[in-house]
Backbone as JSON Lines, residues from 0, in Angstrom:
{"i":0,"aa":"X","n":[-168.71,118.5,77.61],"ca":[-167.75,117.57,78.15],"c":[-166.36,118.15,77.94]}
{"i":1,"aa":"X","n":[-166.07,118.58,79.05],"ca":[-164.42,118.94,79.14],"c":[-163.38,117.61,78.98]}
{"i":2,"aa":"X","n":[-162.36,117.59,77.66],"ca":[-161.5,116.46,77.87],"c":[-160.06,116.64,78.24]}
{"i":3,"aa":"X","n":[-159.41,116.06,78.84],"ca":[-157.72,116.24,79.32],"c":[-157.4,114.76,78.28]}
{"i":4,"aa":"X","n":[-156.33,115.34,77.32],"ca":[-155.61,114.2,76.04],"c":[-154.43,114.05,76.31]}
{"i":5,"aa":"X","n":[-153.81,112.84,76.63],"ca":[-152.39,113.01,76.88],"c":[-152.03,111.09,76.32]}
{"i":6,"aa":"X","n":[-150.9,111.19,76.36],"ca":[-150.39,109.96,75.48],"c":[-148.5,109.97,76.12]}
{"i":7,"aa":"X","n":[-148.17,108.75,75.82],"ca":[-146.9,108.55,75.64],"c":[-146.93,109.11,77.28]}
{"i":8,"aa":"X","n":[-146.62,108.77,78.35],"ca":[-146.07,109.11,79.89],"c":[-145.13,108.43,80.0]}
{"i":9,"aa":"X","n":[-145.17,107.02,79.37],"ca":[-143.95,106.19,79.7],"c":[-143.5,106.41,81.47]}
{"i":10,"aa":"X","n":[-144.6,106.21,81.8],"ca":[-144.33,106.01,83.56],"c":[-144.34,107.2,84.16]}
{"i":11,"aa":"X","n":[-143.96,108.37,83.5],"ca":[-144.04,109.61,84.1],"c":[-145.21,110.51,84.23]}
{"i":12,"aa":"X","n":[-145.59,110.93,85.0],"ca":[-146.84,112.1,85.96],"c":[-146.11,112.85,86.91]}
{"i":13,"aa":"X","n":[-146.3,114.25,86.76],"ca":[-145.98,115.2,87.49],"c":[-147.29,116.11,87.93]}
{"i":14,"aa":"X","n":[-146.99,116.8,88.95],"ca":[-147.52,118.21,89.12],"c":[-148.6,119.03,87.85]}
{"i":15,"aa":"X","n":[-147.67,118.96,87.15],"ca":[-148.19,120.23,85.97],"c":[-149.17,119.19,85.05]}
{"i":16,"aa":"X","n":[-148.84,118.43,84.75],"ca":[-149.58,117.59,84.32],"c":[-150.98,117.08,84.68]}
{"i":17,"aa":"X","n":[-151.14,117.46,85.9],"ca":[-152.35,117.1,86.8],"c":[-152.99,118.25,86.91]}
{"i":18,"aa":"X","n":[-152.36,119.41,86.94],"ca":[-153.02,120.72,87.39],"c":[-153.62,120.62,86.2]}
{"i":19,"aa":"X","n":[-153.52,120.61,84.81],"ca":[-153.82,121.11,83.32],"c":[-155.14,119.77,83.5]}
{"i":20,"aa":"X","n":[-154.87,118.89,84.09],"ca":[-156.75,118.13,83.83],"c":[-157.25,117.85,84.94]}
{"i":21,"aa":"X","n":[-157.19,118.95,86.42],"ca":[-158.33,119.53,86.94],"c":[-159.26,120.02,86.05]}
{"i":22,"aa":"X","n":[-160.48,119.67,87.04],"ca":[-161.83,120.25,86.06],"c":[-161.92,119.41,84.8]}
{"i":23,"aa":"X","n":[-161.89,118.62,84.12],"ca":[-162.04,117.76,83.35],"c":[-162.75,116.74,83.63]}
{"i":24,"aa":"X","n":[-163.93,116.68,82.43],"ca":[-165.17,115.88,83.17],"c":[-164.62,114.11,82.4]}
{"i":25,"aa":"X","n":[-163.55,113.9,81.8],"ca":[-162.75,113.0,81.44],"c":[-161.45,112.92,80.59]}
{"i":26,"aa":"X","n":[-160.85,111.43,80.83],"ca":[-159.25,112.15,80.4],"c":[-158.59,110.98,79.47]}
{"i":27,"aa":"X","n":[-158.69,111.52,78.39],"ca":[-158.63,110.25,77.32],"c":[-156.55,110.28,77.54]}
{"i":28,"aa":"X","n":[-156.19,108.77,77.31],"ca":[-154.92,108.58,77.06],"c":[-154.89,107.66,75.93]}
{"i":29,"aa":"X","n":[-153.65,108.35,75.05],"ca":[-153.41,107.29,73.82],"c":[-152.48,106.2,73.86]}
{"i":30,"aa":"X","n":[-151.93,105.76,74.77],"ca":[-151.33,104.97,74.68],"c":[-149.84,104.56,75.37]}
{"i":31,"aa":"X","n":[-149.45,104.16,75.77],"ca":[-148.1,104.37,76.55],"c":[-147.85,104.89,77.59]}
{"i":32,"aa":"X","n":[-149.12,104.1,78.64],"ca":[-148.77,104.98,79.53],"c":[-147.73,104.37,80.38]}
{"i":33,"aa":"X","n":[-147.23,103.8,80.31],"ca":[-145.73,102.58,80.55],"c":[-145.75,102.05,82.2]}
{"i":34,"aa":"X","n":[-146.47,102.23,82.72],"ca":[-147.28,101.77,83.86],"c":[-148.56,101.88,84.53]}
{"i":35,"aa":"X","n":[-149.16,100.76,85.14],"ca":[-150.52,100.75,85.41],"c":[-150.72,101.37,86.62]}
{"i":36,"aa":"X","n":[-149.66,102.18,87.27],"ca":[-150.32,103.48,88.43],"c":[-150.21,104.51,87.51]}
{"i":37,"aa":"X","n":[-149.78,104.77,86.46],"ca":[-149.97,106.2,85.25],"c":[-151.2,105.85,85.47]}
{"i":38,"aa":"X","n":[-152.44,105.09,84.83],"ca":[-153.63,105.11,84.65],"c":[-154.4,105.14,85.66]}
{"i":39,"aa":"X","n":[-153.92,104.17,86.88],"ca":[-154.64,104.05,88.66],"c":[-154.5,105.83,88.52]}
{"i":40,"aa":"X","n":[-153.36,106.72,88.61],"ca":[-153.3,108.1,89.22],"c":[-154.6,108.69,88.5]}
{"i":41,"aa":"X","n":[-154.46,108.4,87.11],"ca":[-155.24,109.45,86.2],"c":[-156.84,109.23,86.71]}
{"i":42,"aa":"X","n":[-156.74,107.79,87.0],"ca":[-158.47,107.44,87.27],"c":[-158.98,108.17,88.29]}
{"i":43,"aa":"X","n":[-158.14,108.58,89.45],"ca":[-158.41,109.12,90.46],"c":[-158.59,110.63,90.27]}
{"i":44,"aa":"X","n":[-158.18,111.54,88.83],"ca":[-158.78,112.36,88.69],"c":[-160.15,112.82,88.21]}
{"i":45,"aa":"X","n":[-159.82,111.99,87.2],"ca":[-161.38,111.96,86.22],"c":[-161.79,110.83,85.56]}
{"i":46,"aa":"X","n":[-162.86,110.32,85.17],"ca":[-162.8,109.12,84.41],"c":[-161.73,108.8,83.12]}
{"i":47,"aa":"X","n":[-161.18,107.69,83.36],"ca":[-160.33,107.8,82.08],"c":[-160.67,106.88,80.75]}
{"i":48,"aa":"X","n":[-160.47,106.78,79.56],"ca":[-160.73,106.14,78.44],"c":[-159.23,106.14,77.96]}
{"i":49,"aa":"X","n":[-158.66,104.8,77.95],"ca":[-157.51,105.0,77.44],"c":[-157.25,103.66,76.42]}
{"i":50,"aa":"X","n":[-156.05,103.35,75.57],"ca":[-155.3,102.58,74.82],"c":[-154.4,102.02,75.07]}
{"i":51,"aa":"X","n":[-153.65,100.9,75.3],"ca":[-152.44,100.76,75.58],"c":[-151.66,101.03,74.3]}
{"i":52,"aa":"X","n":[-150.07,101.22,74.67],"ca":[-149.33,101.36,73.63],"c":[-148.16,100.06,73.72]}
{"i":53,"aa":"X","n":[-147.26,100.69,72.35],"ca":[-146.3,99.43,71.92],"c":[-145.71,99.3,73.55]}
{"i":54,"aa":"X","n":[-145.03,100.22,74.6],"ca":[-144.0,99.72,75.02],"c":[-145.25,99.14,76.23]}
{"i":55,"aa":"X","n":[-146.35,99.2,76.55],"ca":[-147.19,98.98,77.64],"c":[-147.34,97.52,78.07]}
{"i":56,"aa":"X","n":[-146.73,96.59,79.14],"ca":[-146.81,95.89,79.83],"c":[-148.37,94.88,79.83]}
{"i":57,"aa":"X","n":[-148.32,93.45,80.63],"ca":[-149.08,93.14,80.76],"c":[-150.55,93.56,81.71]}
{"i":58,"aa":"X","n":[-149.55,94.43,82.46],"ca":[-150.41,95.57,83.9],"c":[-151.71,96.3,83.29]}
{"i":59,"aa":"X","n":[-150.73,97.11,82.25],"ca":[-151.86,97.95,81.19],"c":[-152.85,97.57,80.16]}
{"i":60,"aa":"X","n":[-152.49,96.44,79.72],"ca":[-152.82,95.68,78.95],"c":[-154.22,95.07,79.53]}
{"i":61,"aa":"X","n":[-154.1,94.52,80.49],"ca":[-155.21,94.21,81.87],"c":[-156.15,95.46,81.16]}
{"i":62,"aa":"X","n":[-155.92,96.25,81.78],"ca":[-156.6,97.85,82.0],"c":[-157.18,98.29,80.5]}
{"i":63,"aa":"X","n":[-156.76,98.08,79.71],"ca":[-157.16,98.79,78.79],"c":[-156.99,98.0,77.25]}
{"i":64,"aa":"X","n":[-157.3,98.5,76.31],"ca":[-157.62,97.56,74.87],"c":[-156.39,98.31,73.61]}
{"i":65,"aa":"X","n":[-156.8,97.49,72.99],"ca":[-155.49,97.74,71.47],"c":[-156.38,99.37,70.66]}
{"i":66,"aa":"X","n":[-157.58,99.45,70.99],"ca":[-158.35,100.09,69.43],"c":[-159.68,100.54,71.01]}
{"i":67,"aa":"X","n":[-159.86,101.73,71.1],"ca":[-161.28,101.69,71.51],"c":[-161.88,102.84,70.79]}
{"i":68,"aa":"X","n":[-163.47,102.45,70.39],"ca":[-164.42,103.16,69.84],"c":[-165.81,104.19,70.88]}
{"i":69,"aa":"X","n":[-166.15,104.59,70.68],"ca":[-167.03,105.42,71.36],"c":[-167.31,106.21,71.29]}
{"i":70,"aa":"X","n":[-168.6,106.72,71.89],"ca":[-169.48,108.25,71.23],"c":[-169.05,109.26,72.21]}
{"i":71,"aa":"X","n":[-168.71,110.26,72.68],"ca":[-168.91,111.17,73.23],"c":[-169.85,112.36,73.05]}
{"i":72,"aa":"X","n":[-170.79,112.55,73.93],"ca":[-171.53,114.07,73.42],"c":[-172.06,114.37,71.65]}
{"i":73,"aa":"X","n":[-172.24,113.07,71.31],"ca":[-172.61,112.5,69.61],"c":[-171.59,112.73,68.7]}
{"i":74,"aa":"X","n":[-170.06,112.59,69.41],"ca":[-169.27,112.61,68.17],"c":[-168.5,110.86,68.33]}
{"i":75,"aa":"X","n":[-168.42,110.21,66.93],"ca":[-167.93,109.31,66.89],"c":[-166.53,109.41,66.98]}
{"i":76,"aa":"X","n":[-165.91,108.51,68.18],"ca":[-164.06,108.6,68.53],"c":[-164.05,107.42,68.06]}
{"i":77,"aa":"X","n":[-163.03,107.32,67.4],"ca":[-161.39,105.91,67.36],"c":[-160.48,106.21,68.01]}
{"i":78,"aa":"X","n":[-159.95,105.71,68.88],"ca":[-158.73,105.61,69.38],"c":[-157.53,105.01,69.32]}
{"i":79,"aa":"X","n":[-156.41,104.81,68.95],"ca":[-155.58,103.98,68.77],"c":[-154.42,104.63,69.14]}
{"i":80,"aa":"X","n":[-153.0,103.38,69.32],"ca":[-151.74,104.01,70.03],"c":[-151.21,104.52,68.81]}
{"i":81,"aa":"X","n":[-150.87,103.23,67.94],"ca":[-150.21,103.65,66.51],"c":[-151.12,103.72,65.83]}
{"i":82,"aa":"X","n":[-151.43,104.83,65.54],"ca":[-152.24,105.08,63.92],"c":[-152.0,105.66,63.27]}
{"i":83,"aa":"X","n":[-150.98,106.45,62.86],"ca":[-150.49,106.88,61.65],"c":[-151.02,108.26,61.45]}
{"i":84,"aa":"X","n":[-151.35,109.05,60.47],"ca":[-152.25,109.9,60.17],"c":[-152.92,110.45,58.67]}
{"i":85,"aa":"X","n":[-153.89,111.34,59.1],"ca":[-154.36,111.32,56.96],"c":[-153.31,110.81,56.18]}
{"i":86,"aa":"X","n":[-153.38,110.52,55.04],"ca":[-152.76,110.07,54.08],"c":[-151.62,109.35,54.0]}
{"i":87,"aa":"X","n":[-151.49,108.79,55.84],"ca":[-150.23,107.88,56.14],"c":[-150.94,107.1,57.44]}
{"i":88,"aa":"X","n":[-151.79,106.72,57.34],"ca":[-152.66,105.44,58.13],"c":[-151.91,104.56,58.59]}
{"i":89,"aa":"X","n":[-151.92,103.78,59.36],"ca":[-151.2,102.14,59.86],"c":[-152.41,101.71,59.03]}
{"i":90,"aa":"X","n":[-151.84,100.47,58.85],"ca":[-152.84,100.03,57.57],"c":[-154.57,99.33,58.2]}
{"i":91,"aa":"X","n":[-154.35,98.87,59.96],"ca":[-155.08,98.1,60.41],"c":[-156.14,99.21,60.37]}
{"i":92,"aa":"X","n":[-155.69,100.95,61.31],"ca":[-156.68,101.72,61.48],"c":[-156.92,102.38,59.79]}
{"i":93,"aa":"X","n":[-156.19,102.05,58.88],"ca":[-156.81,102.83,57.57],"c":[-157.57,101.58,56.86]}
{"i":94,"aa":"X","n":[-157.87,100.57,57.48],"ca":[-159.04,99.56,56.95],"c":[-160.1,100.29,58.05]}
{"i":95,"aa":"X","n":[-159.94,100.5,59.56],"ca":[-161.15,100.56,59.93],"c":[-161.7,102.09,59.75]}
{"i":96,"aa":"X","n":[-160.72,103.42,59.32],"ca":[-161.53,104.78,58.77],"c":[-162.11,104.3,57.76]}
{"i":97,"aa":"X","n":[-161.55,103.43,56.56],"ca":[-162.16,103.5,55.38],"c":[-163.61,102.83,55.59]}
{"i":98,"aa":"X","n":[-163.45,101.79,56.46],"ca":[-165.02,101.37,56.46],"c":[-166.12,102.01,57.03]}
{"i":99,"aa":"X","n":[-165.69,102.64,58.1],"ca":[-166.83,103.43,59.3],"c":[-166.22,104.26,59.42]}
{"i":100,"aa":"X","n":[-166.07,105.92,59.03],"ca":[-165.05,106.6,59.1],"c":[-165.44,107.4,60.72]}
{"i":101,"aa":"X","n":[-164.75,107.97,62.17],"ca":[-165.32,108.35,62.99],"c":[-165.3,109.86,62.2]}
{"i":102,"aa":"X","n":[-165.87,110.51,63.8],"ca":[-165.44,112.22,63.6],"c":[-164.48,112.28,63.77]}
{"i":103,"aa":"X","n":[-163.55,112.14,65.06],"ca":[-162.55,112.2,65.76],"c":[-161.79,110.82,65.9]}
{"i":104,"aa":"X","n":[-160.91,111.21,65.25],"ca":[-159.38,110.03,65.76],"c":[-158.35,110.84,65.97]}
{"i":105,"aa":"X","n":[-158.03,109.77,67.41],"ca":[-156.71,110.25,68.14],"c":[-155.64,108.75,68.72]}
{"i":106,"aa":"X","n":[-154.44,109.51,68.16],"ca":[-153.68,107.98,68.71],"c":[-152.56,108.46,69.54]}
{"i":107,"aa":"X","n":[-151.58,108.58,69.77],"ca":[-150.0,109.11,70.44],"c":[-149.3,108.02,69.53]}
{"i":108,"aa":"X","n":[-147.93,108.09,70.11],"ca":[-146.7,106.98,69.59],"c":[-145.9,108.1,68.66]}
{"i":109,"aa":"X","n":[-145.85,108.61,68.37],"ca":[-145.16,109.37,67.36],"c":[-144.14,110.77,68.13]}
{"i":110,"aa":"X","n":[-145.1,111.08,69.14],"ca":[-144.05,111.96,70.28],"c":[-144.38,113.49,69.78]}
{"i":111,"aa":"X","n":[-145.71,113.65,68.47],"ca":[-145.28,114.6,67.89],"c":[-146.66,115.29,67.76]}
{"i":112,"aa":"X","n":[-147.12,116.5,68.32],"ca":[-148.54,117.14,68.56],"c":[-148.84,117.43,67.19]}
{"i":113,"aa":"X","n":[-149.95,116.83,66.9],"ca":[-150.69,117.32,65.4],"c":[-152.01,117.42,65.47]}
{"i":114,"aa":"X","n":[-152.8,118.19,64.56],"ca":[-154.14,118.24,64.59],"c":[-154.23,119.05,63.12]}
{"i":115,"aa":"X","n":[-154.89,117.68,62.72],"ca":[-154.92,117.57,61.57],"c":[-156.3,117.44,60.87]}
{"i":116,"aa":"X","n":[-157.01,117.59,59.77],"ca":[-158.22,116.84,59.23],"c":[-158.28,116.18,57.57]}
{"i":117,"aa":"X","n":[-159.18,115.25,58.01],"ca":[-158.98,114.42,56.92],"c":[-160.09,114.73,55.5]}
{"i":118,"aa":"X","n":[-160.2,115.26,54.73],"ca":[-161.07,115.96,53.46],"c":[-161.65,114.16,52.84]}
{"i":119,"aa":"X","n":[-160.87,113.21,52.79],"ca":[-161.14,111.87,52.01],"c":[-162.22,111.09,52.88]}
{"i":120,"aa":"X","n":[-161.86,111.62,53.83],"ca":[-162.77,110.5,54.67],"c":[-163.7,111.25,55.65]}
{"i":121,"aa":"X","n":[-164.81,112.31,55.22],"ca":[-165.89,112.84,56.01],"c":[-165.26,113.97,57.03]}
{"i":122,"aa":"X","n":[-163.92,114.5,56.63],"ca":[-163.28,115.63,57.54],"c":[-163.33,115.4,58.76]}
{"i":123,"aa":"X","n":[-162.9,114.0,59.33],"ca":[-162.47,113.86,60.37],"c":[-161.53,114.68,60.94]}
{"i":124,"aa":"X","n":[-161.42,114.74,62.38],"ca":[-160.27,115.66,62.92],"c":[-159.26,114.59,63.89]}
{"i":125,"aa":"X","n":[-158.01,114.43,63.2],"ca":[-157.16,113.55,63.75],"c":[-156.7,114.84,64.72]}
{"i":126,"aa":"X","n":[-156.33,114.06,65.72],"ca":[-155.36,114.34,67.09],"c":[-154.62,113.62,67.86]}
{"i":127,"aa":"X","n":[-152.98,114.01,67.86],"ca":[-152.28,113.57,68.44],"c":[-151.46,114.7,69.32]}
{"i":128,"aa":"X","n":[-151.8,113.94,70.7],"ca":[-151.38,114.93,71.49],"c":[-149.46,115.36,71.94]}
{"i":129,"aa":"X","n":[-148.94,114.69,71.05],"ca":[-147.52,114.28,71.27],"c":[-147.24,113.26,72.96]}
{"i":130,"aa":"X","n":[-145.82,113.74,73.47],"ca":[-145.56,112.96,74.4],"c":[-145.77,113.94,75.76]}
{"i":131,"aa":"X","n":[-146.47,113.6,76.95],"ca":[-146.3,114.12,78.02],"c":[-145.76,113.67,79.05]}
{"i":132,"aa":"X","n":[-144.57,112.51,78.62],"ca":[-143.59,112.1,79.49],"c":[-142.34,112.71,79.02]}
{"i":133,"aa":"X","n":[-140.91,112.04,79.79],"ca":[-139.61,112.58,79.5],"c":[-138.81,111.66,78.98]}
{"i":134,"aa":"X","n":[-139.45,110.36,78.1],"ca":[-138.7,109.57,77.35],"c":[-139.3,109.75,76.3]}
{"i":135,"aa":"X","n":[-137.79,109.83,74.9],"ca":[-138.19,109.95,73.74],"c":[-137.47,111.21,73.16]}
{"i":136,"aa":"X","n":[-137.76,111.31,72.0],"ca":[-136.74,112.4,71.45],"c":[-137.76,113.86,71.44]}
{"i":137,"aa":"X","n":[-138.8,114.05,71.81],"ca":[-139.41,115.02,71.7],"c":[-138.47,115.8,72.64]}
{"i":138,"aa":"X","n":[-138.51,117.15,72.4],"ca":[-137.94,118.52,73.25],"c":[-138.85,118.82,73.79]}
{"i":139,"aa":"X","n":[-140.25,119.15,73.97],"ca":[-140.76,119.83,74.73],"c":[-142.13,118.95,74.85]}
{"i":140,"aa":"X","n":[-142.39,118.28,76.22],"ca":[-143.74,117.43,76.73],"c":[-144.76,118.78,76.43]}
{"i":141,"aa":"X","n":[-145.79,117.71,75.49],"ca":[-147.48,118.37,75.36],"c":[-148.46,117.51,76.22]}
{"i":142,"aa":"X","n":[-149.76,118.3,75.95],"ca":[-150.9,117.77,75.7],"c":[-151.86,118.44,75.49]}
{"i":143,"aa":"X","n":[-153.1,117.89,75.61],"ca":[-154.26,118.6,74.96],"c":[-154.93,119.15,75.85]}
{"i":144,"aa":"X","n":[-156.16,119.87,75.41],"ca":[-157.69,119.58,76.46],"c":[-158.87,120.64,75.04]}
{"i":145,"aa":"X","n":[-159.7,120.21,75.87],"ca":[-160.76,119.99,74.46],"c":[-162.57,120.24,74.93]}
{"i":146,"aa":"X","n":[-163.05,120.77,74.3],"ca":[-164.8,120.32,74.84],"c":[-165.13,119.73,73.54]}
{"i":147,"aa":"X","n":[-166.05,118.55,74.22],"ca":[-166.89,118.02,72.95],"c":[-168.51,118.53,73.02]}
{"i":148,"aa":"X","n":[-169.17,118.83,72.14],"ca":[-170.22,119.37,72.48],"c":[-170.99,119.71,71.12]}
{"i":149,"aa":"X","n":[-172.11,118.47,71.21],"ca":[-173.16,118.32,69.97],"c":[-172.53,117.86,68.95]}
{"i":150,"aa":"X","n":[-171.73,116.89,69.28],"ca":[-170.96,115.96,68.36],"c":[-169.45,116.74,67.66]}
{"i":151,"aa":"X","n":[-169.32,117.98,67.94],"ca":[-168.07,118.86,68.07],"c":[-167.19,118.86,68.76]}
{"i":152,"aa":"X","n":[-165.8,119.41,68.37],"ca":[-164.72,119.11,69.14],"c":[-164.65,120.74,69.34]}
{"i":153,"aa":"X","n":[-164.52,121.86,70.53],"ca":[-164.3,122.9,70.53],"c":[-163.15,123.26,71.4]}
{"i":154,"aa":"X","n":[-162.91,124.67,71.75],"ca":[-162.01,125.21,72.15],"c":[-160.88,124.58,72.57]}
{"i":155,"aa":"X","n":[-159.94,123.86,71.46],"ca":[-158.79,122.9,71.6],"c":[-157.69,123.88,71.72]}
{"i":156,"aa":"X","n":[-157.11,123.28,72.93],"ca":[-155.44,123.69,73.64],"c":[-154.82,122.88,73.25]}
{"i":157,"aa":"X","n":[-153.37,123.44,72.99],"ca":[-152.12,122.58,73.07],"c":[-151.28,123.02,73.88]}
{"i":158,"aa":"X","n":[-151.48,122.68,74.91],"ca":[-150.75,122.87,76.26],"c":[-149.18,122.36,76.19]}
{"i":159,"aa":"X","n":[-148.28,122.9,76.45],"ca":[-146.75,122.77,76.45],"c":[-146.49,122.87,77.74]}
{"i":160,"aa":"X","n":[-145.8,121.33,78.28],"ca":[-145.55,121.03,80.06],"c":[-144.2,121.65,80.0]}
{"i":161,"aa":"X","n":[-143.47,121.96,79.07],"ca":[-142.38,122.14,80.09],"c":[-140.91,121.51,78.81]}
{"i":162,"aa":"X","n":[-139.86,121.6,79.24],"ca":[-139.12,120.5,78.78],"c":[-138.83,119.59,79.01]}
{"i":163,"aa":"X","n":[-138.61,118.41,77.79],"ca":[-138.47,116.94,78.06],"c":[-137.17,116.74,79.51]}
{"i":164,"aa":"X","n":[-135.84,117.01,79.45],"ca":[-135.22,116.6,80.04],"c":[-135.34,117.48,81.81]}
């Protein structure tokens, strides 16, 4: 399973952005995508699994959930907009690692690409793909892409769109 990860659009989709999740057999978003044709566009590429975020409307909200869980290719995902990361959790998603910890958690909101793993809690692999829109203080729009495969996360990109302004 080829994945395209992107978060934070805050209304914005371009070109380059679309070319990087061709071929993607789905396209997870974390959150913010600050309008509900960001997600209509994305659906029309590949299936999407997404989160709404803080600034996301009632449109998106429709469309999509606060927290989603799910297996991919046998790896357990959490998803969330704000979640914090290892050893700095939002407290809601560091009640739900501590109880059921996944493989993979990924949230956006922070604007800031990390990939990280967690040693306390079954070496999960947090991912945040930073922002791949042009609001926000980030300098340079990311995102991801990823295969999952036999409950693994493999050959992970951090794709750099370009600059924010």
């Amino acid at each position: 399973m080829k994945v395209g990860l992107l978060s934070d659009t805050h209304g914005y989709l371009d070109d380059r952005i679309l070319a990087h999740l061709e071929g993607c057999d789905e396209i997870w978003h974390a959150g913010d995508f600050g309008v509900a044709a960001v997600s209509e566009r994305l659906a029309q590429v590949a299936p999407l699994r997404g989160v709404y975020g803080n600034i996301d409307g009632p449109d998106v909200r429709d469309l999509h959930p606060k927290n989603l869980r799910f297996t991919c290719e046998g790896l357990d995902v959490l998803m969330t907009h704000i979640g914090g990361y290892p050893g700095k959790y939002a407290p809601e998603v560091r009640a739900m690692i501590k109880e059921n910890p996944p493989g993979l958690f990924i949230c956006g909101h922070s604007h800031i690409l990390k990939v990280m793993t967690d040693p306390k809690h079954g070496n999960l692999l947090h991912l945040n793909p930073g922002a791949a829109g042009k609001h926000g203080f980030h300098q340079v729009r990311t995102m991801m892409r990823f295969k999952v495969e036999q409950g693994k996360v493999s050959q992970l990109q951090a794709i750099e769109l370009g600059k924010r302004a």
